[in-house]
Tab-separated table of C-alpha atoms and ligand atoms in Angstrom:
chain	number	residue	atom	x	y	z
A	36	UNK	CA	-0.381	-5.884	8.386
A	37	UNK	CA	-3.392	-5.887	10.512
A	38	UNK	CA	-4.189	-4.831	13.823
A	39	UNK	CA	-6.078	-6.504	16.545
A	40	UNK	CA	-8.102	-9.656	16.484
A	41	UNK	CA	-12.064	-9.045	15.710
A	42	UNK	CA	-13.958	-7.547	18.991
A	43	UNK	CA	-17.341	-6.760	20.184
A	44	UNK	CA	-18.447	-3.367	18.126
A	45	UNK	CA	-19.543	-1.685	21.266
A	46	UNK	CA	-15.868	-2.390	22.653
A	47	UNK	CA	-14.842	0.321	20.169
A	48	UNK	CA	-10.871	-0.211	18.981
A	49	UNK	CA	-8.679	0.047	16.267
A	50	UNK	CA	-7.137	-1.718	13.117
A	51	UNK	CA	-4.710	-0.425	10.847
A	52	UNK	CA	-4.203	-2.075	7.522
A	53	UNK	CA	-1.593	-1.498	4.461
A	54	UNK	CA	-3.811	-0.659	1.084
A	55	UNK	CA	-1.724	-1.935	-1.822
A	56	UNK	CA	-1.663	-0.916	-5.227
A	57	UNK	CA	-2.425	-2.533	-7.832
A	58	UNK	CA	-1.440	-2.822	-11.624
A	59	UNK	CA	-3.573	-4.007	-14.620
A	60	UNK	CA	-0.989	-6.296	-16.699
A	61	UNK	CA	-3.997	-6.999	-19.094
A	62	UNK	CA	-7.036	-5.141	-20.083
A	63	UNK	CA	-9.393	-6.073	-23.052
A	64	UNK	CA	-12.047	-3.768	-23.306
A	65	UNK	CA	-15.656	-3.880	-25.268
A	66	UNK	CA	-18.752	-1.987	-25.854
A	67	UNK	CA	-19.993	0.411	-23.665
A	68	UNK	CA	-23.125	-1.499	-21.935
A	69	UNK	CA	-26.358	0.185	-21.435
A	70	UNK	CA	-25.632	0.929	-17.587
A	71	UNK	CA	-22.566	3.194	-19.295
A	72	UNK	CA	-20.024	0.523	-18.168
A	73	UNK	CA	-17.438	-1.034	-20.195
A	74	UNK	CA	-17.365	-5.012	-20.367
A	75	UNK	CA	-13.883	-6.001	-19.678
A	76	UNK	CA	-11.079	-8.681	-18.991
A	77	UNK	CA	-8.447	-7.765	-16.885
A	78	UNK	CA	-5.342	-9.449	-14.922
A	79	UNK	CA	-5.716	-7.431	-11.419
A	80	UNK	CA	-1.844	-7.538	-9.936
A	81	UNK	CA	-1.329	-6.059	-6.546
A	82	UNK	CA	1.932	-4.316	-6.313
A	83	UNK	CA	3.938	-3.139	-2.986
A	84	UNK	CA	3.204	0.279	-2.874
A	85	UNK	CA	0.942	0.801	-0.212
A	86	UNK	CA	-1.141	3.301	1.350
A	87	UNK	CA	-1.571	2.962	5.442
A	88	UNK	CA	-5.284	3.122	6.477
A	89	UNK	CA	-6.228	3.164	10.432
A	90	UNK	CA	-9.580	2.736	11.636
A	91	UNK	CA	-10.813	3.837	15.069
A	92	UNK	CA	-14.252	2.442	16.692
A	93	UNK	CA	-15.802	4.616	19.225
A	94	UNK	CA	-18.873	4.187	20.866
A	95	UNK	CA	-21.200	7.000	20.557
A	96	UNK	CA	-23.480	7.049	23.381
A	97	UNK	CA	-26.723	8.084	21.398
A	98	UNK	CA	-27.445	9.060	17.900
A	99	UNK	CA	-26.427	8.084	14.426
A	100	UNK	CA	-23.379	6.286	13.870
A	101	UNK	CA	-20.695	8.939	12.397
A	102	UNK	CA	-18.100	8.792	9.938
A	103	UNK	CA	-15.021	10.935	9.678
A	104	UNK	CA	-12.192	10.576	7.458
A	105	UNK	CA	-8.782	12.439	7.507
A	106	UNK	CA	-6.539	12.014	4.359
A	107	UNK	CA	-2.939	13.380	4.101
A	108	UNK	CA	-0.009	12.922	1.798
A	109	UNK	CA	2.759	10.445	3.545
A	110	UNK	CA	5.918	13.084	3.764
A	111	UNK	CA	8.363	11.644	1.063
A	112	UNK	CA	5.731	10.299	-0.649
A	113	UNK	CA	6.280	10.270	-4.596
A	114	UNK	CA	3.289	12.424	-5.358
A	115	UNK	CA	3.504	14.213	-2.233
A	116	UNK	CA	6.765	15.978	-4.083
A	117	UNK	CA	4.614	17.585	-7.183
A	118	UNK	CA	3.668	20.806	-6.871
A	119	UNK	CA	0.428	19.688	-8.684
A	120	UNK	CA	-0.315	17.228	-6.015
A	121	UNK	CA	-4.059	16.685	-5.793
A	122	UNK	CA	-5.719	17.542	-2.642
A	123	UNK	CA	-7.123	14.615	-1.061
A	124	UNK	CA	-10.475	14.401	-0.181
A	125	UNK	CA	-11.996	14.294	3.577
A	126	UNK	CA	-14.795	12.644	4.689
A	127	UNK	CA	-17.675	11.911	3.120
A	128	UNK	CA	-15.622	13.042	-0.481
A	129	UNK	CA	-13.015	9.991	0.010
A	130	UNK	CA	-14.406	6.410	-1.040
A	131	UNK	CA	-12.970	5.191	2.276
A	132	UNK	CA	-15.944	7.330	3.971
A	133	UNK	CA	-18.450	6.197	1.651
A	134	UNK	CA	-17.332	2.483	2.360
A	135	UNK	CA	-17.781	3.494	6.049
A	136	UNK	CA	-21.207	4.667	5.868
A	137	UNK	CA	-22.044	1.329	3.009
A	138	UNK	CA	-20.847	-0.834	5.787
A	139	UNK	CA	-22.736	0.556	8.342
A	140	UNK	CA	-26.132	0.231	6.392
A	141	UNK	CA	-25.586	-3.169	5.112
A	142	UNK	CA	-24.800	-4.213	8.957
A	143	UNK	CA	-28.522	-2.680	9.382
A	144	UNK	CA	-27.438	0.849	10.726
A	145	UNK	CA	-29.188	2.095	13.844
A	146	UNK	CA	-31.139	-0.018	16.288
A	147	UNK	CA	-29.639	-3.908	14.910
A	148	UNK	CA	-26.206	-5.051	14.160
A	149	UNK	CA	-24.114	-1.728	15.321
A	150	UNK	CA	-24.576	0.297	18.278
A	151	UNK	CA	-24.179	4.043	17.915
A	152	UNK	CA	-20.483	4.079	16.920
A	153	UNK	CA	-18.081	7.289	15.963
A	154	UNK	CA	-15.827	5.626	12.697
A	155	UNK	CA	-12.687	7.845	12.076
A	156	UNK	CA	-10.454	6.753	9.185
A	157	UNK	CA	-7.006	7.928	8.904
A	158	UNK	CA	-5.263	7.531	5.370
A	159	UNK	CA	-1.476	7.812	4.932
A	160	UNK	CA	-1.297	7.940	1.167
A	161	UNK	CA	1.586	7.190	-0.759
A	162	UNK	CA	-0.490	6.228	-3.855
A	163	UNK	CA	-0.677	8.727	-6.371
A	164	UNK	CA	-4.213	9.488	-7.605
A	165	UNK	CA	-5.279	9.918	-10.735
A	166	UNK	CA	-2.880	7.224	-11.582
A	167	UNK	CA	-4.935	3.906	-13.005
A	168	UNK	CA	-3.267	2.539	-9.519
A	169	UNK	CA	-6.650	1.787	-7.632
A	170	UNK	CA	-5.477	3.932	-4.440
A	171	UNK	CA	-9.095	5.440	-3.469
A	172	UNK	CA	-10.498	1.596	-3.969
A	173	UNK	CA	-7.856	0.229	-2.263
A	174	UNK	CA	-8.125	2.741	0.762
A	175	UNK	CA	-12.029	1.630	0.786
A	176	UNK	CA	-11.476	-2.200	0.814
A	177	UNK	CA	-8.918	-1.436	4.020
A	178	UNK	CA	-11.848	0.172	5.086
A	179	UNK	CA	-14.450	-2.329	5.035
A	180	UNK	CA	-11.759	-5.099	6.222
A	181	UNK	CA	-10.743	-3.410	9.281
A	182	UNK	CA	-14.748	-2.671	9.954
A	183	UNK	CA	-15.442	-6.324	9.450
A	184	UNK	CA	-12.448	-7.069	12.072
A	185	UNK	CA	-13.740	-4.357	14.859
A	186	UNK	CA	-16.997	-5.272	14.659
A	187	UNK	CA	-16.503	-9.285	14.654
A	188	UNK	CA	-17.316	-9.850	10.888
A	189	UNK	CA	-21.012	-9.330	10.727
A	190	UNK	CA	-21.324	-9.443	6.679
A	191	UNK	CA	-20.472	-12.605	5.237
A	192	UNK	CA	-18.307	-12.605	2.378
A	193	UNK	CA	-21.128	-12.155	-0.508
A	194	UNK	CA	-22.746	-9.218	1.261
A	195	UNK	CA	-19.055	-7.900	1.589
A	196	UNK	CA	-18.704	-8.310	-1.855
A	197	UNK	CA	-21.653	-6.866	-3.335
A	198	UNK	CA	-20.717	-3.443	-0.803
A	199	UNK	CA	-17.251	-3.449	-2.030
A	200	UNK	CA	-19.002	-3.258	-5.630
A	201	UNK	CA	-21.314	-0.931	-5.249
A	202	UNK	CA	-18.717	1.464	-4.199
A	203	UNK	CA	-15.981	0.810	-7.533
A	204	UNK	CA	-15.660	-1.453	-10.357
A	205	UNK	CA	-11.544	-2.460	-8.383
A	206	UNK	CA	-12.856	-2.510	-5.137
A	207	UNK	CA	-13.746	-6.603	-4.900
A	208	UNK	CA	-10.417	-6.963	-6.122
A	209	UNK	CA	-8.814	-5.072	-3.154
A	210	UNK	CA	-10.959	-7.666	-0.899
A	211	UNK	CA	-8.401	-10.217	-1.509
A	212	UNK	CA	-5.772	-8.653	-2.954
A	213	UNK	CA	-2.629	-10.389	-5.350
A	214	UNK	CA	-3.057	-11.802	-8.767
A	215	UNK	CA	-6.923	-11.937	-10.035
A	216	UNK	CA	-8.854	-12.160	-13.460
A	217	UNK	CA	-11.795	-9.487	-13.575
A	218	UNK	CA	-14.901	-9.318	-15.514
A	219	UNK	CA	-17.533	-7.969	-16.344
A	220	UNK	CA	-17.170	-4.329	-15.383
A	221	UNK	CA	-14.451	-5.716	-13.209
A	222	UNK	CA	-15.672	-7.044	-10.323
A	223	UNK	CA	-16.241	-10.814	-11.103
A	224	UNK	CA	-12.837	-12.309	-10.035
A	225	UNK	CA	-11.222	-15.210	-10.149
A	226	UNK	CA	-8.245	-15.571	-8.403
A	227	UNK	CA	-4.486	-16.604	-9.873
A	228	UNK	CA	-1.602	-18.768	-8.386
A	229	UNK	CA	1.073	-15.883	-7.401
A	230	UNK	CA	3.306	-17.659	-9.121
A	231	UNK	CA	5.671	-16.642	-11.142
A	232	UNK	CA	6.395	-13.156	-9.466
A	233	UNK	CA	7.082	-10.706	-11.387
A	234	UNK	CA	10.067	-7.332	-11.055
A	235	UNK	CA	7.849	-3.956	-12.264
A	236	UNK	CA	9.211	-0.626	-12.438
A	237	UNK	CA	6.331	1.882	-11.765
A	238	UNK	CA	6.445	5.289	-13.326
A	239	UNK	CA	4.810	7.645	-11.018
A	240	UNK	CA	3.308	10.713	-12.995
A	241	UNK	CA	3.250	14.457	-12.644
A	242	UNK	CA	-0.349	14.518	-14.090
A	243	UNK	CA	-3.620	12.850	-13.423
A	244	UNK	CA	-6.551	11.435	-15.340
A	245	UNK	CA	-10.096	10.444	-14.425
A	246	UNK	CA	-11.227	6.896	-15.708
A	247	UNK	CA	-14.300	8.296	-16.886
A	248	UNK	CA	-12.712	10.780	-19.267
A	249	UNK	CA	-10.320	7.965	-20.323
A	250	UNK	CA	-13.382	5.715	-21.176
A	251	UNK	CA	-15.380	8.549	-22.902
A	252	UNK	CA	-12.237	9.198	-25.111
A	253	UNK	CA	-12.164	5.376	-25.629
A	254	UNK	CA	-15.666	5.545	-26.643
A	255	UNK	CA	-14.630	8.508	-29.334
A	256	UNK	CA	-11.246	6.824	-30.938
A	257	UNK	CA	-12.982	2.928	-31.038
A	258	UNK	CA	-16.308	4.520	-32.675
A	259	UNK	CA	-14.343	5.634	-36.024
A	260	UNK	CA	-14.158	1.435	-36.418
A	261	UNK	CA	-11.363	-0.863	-36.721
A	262	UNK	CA	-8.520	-0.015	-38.045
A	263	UNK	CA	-6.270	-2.923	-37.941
A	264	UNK	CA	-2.841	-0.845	-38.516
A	265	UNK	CA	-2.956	0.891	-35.527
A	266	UNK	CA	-3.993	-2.591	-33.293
A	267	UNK	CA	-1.426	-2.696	-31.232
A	268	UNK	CA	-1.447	-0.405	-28.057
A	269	UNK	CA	1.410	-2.508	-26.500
A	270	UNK	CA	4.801	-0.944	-25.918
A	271	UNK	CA	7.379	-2.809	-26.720
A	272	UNK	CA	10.775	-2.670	-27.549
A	273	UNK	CA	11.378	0.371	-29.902
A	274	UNK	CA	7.662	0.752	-30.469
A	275	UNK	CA	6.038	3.660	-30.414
A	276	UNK	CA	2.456	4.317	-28.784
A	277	UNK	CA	-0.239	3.939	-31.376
A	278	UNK	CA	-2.764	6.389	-31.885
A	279	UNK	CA	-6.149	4.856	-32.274
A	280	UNK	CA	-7.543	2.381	-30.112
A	281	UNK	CA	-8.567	-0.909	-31.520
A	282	UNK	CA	-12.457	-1.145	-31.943
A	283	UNK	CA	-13.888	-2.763	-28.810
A	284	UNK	CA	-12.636	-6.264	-27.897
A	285	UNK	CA	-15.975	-8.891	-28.807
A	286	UNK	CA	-16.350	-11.487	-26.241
A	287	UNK	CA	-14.387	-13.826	-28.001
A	288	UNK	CA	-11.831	-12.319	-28.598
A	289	UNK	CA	-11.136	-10.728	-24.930
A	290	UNK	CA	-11.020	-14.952	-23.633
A	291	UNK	CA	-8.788	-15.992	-26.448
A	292	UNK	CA	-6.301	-12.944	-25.397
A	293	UNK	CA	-6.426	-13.276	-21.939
A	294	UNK	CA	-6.040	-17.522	-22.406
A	295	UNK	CA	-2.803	-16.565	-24.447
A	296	UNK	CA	-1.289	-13.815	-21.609
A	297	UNK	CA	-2.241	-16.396	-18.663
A	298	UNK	CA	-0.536	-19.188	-20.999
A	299	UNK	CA	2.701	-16.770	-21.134
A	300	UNK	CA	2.846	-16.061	-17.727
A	301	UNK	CA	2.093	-19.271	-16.473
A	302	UNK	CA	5.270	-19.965	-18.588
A	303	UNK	CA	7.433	-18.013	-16.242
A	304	UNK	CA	9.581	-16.242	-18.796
A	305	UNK	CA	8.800	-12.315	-18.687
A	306	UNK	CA	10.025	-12.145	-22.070
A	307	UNK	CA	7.278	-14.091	-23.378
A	308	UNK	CA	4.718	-11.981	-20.617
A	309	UNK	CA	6.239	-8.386	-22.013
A	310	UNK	CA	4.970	-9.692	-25.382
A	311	UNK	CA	1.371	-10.276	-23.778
A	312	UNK	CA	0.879	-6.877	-22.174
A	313	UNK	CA	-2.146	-5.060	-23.460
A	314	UNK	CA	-4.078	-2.531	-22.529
A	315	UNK	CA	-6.921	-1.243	-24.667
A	316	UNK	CA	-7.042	2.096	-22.827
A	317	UNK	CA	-3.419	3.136	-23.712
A	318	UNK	CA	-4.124	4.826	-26.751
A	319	UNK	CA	-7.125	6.877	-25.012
A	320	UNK	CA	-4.545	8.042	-22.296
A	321	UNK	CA	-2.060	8.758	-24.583
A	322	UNK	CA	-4.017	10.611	-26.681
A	323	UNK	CA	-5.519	12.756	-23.414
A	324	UNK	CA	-1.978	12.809	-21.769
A	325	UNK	CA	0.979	12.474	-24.102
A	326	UNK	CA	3.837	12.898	-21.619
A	327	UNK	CA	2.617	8.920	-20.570
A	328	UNK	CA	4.179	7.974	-23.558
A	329	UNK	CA	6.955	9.496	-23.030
A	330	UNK	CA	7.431	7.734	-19.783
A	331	UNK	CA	6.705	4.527	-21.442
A	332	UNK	CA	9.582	5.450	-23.954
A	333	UNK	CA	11.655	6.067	-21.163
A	334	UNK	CA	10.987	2.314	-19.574
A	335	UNK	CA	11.874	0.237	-22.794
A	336	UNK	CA	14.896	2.871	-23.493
A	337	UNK	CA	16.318	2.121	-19.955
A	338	UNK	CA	15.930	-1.483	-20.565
A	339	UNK	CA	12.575	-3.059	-19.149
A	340	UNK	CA	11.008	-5.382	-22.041
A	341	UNK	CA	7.874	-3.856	-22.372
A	342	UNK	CA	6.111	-1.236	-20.639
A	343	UNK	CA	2.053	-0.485	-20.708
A	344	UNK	CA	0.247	1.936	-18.700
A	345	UNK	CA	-1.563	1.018	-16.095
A	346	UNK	CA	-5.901	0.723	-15.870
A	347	UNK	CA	-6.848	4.321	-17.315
A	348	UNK	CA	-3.447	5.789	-16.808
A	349	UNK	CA	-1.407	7.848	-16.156
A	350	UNK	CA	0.701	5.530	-14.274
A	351	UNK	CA	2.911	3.713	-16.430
A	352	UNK	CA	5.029	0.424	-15.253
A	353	UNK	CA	7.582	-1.499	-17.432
A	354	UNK	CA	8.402	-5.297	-17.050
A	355	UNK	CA	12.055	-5.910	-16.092
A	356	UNK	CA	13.719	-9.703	-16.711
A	357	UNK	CA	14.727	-9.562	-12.784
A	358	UNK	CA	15.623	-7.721	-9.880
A	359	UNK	CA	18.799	-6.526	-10.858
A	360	UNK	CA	17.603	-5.298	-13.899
A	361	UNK	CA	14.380	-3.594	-12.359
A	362	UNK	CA	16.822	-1.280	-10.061
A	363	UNK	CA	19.124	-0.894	-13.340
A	364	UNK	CA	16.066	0.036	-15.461
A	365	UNK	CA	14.708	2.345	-12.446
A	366	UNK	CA	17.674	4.445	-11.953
A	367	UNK	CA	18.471	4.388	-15.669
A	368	UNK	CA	15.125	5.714	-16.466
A	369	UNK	CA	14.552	9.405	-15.516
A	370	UNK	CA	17.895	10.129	-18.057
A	371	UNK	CA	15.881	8.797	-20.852
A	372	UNK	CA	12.885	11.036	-19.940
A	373	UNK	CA	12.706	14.273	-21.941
A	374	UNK	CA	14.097	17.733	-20.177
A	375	UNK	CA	10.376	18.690	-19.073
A	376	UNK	CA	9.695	15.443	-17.228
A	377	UNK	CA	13.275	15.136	-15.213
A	378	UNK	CA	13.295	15.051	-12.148
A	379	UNK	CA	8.641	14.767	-12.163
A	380	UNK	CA	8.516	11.440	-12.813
A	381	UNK	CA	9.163	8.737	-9.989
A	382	UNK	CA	10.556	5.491	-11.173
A	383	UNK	CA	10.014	3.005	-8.136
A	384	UNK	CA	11.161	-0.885	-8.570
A	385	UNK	CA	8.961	-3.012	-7.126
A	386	UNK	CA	9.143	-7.121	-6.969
A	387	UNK	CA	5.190	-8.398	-7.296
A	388	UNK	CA	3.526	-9.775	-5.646
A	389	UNK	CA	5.731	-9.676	-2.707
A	390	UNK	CA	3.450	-10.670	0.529
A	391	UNK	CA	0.857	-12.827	1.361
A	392	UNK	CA	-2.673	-12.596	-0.549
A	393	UNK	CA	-5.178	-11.574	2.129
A	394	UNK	CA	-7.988	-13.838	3.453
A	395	UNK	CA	-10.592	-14.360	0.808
A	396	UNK	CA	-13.265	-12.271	3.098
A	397	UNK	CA	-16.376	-14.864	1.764
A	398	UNK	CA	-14.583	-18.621	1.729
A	399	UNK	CA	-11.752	-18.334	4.248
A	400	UNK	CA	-9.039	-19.779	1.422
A	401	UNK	CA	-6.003	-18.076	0.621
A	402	UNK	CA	-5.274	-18.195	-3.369
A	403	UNK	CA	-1.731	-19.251	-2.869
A	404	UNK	CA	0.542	-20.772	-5.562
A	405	UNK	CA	-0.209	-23.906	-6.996
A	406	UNK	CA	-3.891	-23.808	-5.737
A	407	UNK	CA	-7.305	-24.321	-7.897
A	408	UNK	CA	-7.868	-20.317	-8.672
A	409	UNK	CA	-11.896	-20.130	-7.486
A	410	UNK	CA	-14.351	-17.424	-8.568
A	411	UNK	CA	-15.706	-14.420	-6.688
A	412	UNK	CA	-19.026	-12.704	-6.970
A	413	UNK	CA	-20.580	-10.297	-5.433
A	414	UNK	CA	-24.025	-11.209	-4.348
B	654	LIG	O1	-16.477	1.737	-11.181
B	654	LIG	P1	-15.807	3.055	-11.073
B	654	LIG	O2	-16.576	4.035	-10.228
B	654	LIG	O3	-14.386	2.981	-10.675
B	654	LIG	O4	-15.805	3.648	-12.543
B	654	LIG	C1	-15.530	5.009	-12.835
B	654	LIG	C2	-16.009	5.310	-14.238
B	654	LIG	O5	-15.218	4.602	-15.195
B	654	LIG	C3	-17.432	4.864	-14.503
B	654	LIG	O6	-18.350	5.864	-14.152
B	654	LIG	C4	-17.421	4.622	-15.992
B	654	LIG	O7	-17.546	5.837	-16.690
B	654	LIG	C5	-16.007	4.116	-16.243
B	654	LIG	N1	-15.939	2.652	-16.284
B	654	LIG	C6	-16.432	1.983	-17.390
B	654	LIG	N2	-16.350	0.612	-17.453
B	654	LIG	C7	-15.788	-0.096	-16.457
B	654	LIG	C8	-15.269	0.558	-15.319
B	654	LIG	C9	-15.361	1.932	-15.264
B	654	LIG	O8	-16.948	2.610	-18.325
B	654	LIG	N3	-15.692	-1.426	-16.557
């Protein structure tokens, strides 16, 4: 997954790292905070669809160090295969250069910790963006890992964190990577036993959305107040999206939900988890995008047991018993779809988490099964 071992910065070299994915299986949302963030509880689940990000090391000679990144569509790659396709962004426009260029000033920029160094990042994307999937924090978290490695870790792990942070609300998750509880606007995590793992089916979209828009809209349909009928944002079984978003999840009540989904899936039985999915930022997504519920329809119609969509959308995944049933659901799934979404929508089976968890950048410890889950925060 990684490249070489960590090496003198001025030696220059180069690391290439795979940038998973990630789905939220949970997501209790509150009031809008005064910084314009959203308090939040969310179960953080990386999932095998990966983008490939290399980073070269170059020394300089003189000068400022220099960041360069080149982004292109992997050939084959689900989103790669809609005309609507966004164009990526280069350089200083893609989070992976802005991670580049955090790095290098935390380290202390010119004249301590790096020499003049030339920092090219090259992203092979196969995550869709616009998709709630976390590709852009990913790609940056690949970033800042493969810096730490070429340049022999000079940030320790709360400095790492509090960069990773300052670029993205996901970003500390990508640090470490597999099954995590955020708060706060996200990035306060606290890591989960991989165990049990669980068989998705990801719906890749023909259309975008920007988290901020989805939030605003969250903002517009949770303002008009509670309205307990139209609660549940879950898909289930037969059940239609709902309409209105709850009214902002109180402290309380965000702990009590997430104690009851982390007491169903610590219970193994995905039946019990499909019944636990939640998302509070379905019905804003829906409501911007409708076509996402149609490709949640087309998830519980082809047989998964629930289906939610994923962060701010509009990536939708579905919850399948196994792995039979994942692949059955998968292929089964673009026939339930209506006539204008055939043949747009990728439906990609995917068995989660289904490789190791990545060093924990700050303590060294690897949040495997059956381990104490510890807390992460950025300094
Ligand atoms: O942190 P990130 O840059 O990914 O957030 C993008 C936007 O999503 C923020 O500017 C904010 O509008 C919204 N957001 C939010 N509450 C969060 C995370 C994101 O309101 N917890």
């Amino acid at each position: 997954m990684s490249g070489p071992a960590s090496r003198p910065p001025g030696a220059g070299g180069e690391v290439t790292r795979s940038a998973p994915a990630k789905v939220n299986l949970f997501l209790a949302v509150g009031a809008r905070r005064t910084d314009g963030y959203h308090d939040l509880v969310t179960v953080f689940e990386a999932v095998p669809l990966t983008d490939l990000v290399t980073v070269r090391l170059r020394p300089a000679g003189t000068g400022e160090p220099t960041v360069r990144v080149s982004a292109f569509w992997s050939p084959g790659a689900p989103a790669a295969s809609h005309p609507g396709a966004p164009a990526l962004p280069q350089d200083l426009d893609n989070l992976a250069g802005r991670a580049a260029q955090a790095f290098i000033e935390a380290v202390g920029g010119r004249g301590s910790g790096l020499p003049p160094v030339a920092i090219e990042v090259t992203i092979e994307k196969r995550i869709p963006a616009g998709a709630g999937l976390g590709g852009g924090s990913s790609d940056a978290a690949a970033t800042l890992l493969a810096l730490q490695e070429l340049c022999g870790r000079p940030l320790d792990g709360r400095t790492l964190r509090r960069v990773a942070a300052s670029l993205g609300s996901d970003v500390p998750f990508f640090l470490s990577g597999g099954r995590a509880v955020g708060r706060s606007r996200g990035e306060l995590l606290t890591l989960l036993p991989r165990a049990p793992r669980l068989h998705l089916v990801l719906a890749l979209p023909p259309v975008t959305l920007a988290t901020a828009e989805v939030y605003r809209r969250f903002d517009e349909l949770s303002g008009a107040g509670p309205d307990p009928a139209t609660l549940a944002t879950r898909i289930g079984p037969g059940l239609p999206a709902g309409g209105d978003s709850p009214a902002p999840a109180g402290p309380r009540e965000r702990e009590t939900a997430l104690e009851a989904f982390l007491r169903a899936l610590a219970g193994g039985e995905a039946g019990a988890v499909a019944r636990c999915l939640r998302n509070d930022l379905q019905a804003a997504a829906l409501s911007l995008r409708p076509e996402v519920g149609e490709m949640l329809r087309a998830l519980v119609q082809a047989g998964c047991l629930g289906a939610l969509v994923s962060g701010s959308g509009a990536s939708v995944f579905g919850l399948a018993a196994g792995e039979e049933e994942a692949a059955g659901a998968a292929a089964r799934a673009s026939s339930a779809l209506p006539p204008a979404l055939v043949g747009r929508v990728a439906f990609v089976p995917v068995v989660s988490p289904a490789w190791e968890v990545r060093d924990d950048p700050a303590e060294g410890a690897r949040s495997g099964s059956g381990e104490a889950p510890h807390t992460l925060k950025p300094g």
